[in-house]
Amino acid sequence: MVTIRTTFGEIKLELDAEKAPKTVENFLQYARDGFYDGTIFHRVIDNFMIQGGGFDTDMSQKTSGEPVENEADNGLKNDFGTIAMARTMDPHSATAQFFINVKDNDFLNHSGKNMQGWGYTVFGKVTEGSEVLDKIRAVPTGSAGGHQDVPVDPVIIESVEVAAE
């Protein structure tokens, strides 16, 4: 169990280390290192997803580690309330940034091991705090630091706490 503490409340996650072992270990390492503390949800699109874990409150991108192998072919779907890794066009480029789906996003699912089909690795789901997701997805957004869909008032990730195993 993992708790994302935000300025809007807590989101509790259950991670699936069985189906996404490398991705879960990657996320947990960032969490244990305190990497996410003080980052923001920098991309919020209602009826799509909320993305965070890579920028501080000044919209400066944090330096992250090595990319993790894409595990999107694990059978987990980008459905409402699931957490997945953000990445660039390169399917194997996910580092620290993640997103939480606020609706079923079938088009993000794995469909083949090619550029169009790799998809985005789901590695867990929200078990508590869907009302926090609803609050975050509804915030007013604009442009900042060359990015769009940035909350006008920062939605801060105060900490990501890993429960004792």
CSV table of C-alpha atoms in Angstrom, one decimal:
chain,number,residue,atom,x,y,z
A,1,MET,CA,0.0,0.0,0.0
A,2,VAL,CA,1.1,3.5,-0.9
A,3,THR,CA,-0.3,6.8,0.2
A,4,ILE,CA,0.0,9.9,-2.0
A,5,ARG,CA,-0.5,12.9,0.3
A,6,THR,CA,-1.6,16.0,-1.7
A,7,THR,CA,-2.8,19.4,-0.8
A,8,PHE,CA,-6.3,18.1,-1.8
A,9,GLY,CA,-6.2,15.0,0.5
A,10,GLU,CA,-4.9,11.5,0.4
A,11,ILE,CA,-5.0,8.9,-2.4
A,12,LYS,CA,-4.3,5.3,-1.3
A,13,LEU,CA,-2.9,2.9,-3.9
A,14,GLU,CA,-2.5,-0.9,-4.1
A,15,LEU,CA,0.4,-1.7,-6.4
A,16,ASP,CA,0.6,-4.9,-8.5
A,17,ALA,CA,4.1,-6.2,-8.2
A,18,GLU,CA,3.2,-9.5,-9.6
A,19,LYS,CA,2.1,-8.1,-13.0
A,20,ALA,CA,4.4,-5.1,-13.2
A,21,PRO,CA,7.5,-6.0,-11.0
A,22,LYS,CA,10.0,-3.6,-12.6
A,23,THR,CA,7.6,-0.7,-12.7
A,24,VAL,CA,6.5,-1.2,-9.1
A,25,GLU,CA,10.1,-1.4,-7.9
A,26,ASN,CA,11.0,1.7,-9.9
A,27,PHE,CA,8.0,3.7,-8.4
A,28,LEU,CA,8.7,2.5,-4.9
A,29,GLN,CA,12.4,3.5,-5.2
A,30,TYR,CA,11.4,7.1,-6.1
A,31,ALA,CA,8.9,7.1,-3.3
A,32,ARG,CA,11.4,5.8,-0.7
A,33,ASP,CA,14.0,8.3,-1.9
A,34,GLY,CA,11.6,11.2,-1.3
A,35,PHE,CA,11.8,12.1,-5.0
A,36,TYR,CA,8.1,12.9,-5.2
A,37,ASP,CA,7.9,15.1,-2.1
A,38,GLY,CA,7.1,18.6,-3.2
A,39,THR,CA,6.3,17.7,-6.8
A,40,ILE,CA,3.0,18.6,-8.4
A,41,PHE,CA,0.3,17.2,-10.6
A,42,HIS,CA,1.5,19.3,-13.5
A,43,ARG,CA,-1.0,18.0,-16.2
A,44,VAL,CA,-4.7,17.7,-15.3
A,45,ILE,CA,-7.3,16.8,-18.0
A,46,ASP,CA,-10.8,16.2,-16.7
A,47,ASN,CA,-12.3,13.0,-18.2
A,48,PHE,CA,-8.8,11.7,-19.0
A,49,MET,CA,-6.1,11.7,-16.4
A,50,ILE,CA,-4.0,13.6,-13.8
A,51,GLN,CA,-0.2,13.4,-14.3
A,52,GLY,CA,2.5,14.2,-11.7
A,53,GLY,CA,5.8,13.2,-10.2
A,54,GLY,CA,8.3,15.1,-12.3
A,55,PHE,CA,8.0,18.9,-11.7
A,56,ASP,CA,8.4,21.1,-8.7
A,57,THR,CA,6.0,24.0,-7.8
A,58,ASP,CA,8.1,26.3,-10.1
A,59,MET,CA,7.4,24.0,-13.1
A,60,SER,CA,11.1,23.0,-13.1
A,61,GLN,CA,11.6,19.4,-14.2
A,62,LYS,CA,13.4,17.2,-11.6
A,63,THR,CA,16.3,15.0,-12.8
A,64,SER,CA,15.2,11.4,-12.8
A,65,GLY,CA,17.0,8.1,-13.1
A,66,GLU,CA,17.2,5.5,-15.8
A,67,PRO,CA,14.1,4.5,-17.7
A,68,VAL,CA,12.2,1.3,-16.8
A,69,GLU,CA,11.2,-1.4,-19.3
A,70,ASN,CA,7.6,-1.0,-20.6
A,71,GLU,CA,5.5,-3.8,-19.0
A,72,ALA,CA,2.2,-2.7,-20.5
A,73,ASP,CA,1.6,-6.2,-22.0
A,74,ASN,CA,0.8,-7.4,-18.4
A,75,GLY,CA,-3.0,-7.6,-18.9
A,76,LEU,CA,-3.8,-4.6,-16.7
A,77,LYS,CA,-6.0,-2.0,-18.3
A,78,ASN,CA,-5.9,1.8,-18.2
A,79,ASP,CA,-9.3,1.9,-16.5
A,80,PHE,CA,-10.7,4.5,-14.1
A,81,GLY,CA,-8.7,4.7,-10.9
A,82,THR,CA,-5.6,2.9,-12.2
A,83,ILE,CA,-2.1,4.3,-11.9
A,84,ALA,CA,0.3,4.0,-14.9
A,85,MET,CA,3.7,5.3,-16.0
A,86,ALA,CA,4.0,8.4,-18.2
A,87,ARG,CA,6.5,8.2,-21.0
A,88,THR,CA,7.7,9.9,-24.2
A,89,MET,CA,7.1,8.5,-27.7
A,90,ASP,CA,9.7,5.9,-26.9
A,91,PRO,CA,7.8,3.0,-25.3
A,92,HIS,CA,10.7,2.2,-22.9
A,93,SER,CA,11.2,5.8,-21.6
A,94,ALA,CA,9.2,5.9,-18.4
A,95,THR,CA,11.2,7.2,-15.4
A,96,ALA,CA,9.5,9.0,-12.5
A,97,GLN,CA,6.3,10.5,-13.9
A,98,PHE,CA,3.0,8.7,-13.4
A,99,PHE,CA,-0.6,9.4,-14.1
A,100,ILE,CA,-3.9,8.3,-12.6
A,101,ASN,CA,-6.7,7.6,-15.1
A,102,VAL,CA,-9.9,9.4,-14.2
A,103,LYS,CA,-11.9,7.5,-16.8
A,104,ASP,CA,-11.5,4.3,-18.8
A,105,ASN,CA,-8.8,5.0,-21.4
A,106,ASP,CA,-8.7,1.9,-23.6
A,107,PHE,CA,-6.6,3.7,-26.3
A,108,LEU,CA,-3.7,3.7,-23.8
A,109,ASN,CA,-3.7,-0.1,-23.4
A,110,HIS,CA,-1.1,-2.4,-24.9
A,111,SER,CA,-2.2,-3.8,-28.3
A,112,GLY,CA,1.1,-4.9,-29.9
A,113,LYS,CA,4.9,-4.6,-29.5
A,114,ASN,CA,5.2,-1.7,-32.0
A,115,MET,CA,5.3,2.1,-31.7
A,116,GLN,CA,1.5,2.5,-31.9
A,117,GLY,CA,0.7,-0.5,-29.8
A,118,TRP,CA,3.0,-0.6,-26.8
A,119,GLY,CA,0.7,1.3,-24.5
A,120,TYR,CA,1.2,2.6,-21.0
A,121,THR,CA,2.1,0.4,-18.1
A,122,VAL,CA,-0.6,0.1,-15.4
A,123,PHE,CA,1.0,-0.9,-12.1
A,124,GLY,CA,-1.7,-0.4,-9.5
A,125,LYS,CA,-5.1,1.1,-8.6
A,126,VAL,CA,-6.6,3.6,-6.3
A,127,THR,CA,-8.3,1.9,-3.3
A,128,GLU,CA,-9.2,5.1,-1.3
A,129,GLY,CA,-9.4,8.8,-2.3
A,130,SER,CA,-11.5,8.8,-5.4
A,131,GLU,CA,-13.1,12.0,-4.1
A,132,VAL,CA,-9.6,13.5,-4.1
A,133,LEU,CA,-9.3,12.5,-7.7
A,134,ASP,CA,-12.6,14.3,-8.4
A,135,LYS,CA,-11.4,17.5,-6.8
A,136,ILE,CA,-8.1,17.5,-8.6
A,137,ARG,CA,-9.6,16.7,-12.1
A,138,ALA,CA,-11.9,19.7,-11.7
A,139,VAL,CA,-9.3,22.3,-11.0
A,140,PRO,CA,-8.9,25.2,-13.5
A,141,THR,CA,-5.9,24.8,-15.8
A,142,GLY,CA,-3.8,27.0,-18.1
A,143,SER,CA,-0.4,27.1,-19.6
A,144,ALA,CA,2.9,27.4,-17.7
A,145,GLY,CA,6.5,26.7,-18.5
A,146,GLY,CA,5.7,25.7,-22.0
A,147,HIS,CA,3.2,23.1,-20.9
A,148,GLN,CA,-0.6,23.0,-21.2
A,149,ASP,CA,-3.3,21.7,-18.9
A,150,VAL,CA,-1.3,22.9,-15.8
A,151,PRO,CA,-3.4,23.7,-12.7
A,152,VAL,CA,-3.6,27.4,-12.2
A,153,ASP,CA,-3.0,26.9,-8.4
A,154,PRO,CA,-0.5,24.1,-7.8
A,155,VAL,CA,-1.8,20.7,-6.7
A,156,ILE,CA,1.2,19.6,-4.6
A,157,ILE,CA,2.3,16.1,-3.8
A,158,GLU,CA,3.5,16.5,-0.3
A,159,SER,CA,4.8,13.0,0.0
A,160,VAL,CA,4.4,9.4,-1.3
A,161,GLU,CA,4.6,7.1,1.7
A,162,VAL,CA,5.2,3.4,1.4
A,163,ALA,CA,3.5,1.3,4.1
A,164,ALA,CA,5.7,-1.1,6.0
A,165,GLU,CA,5.8,-4.4,4.2
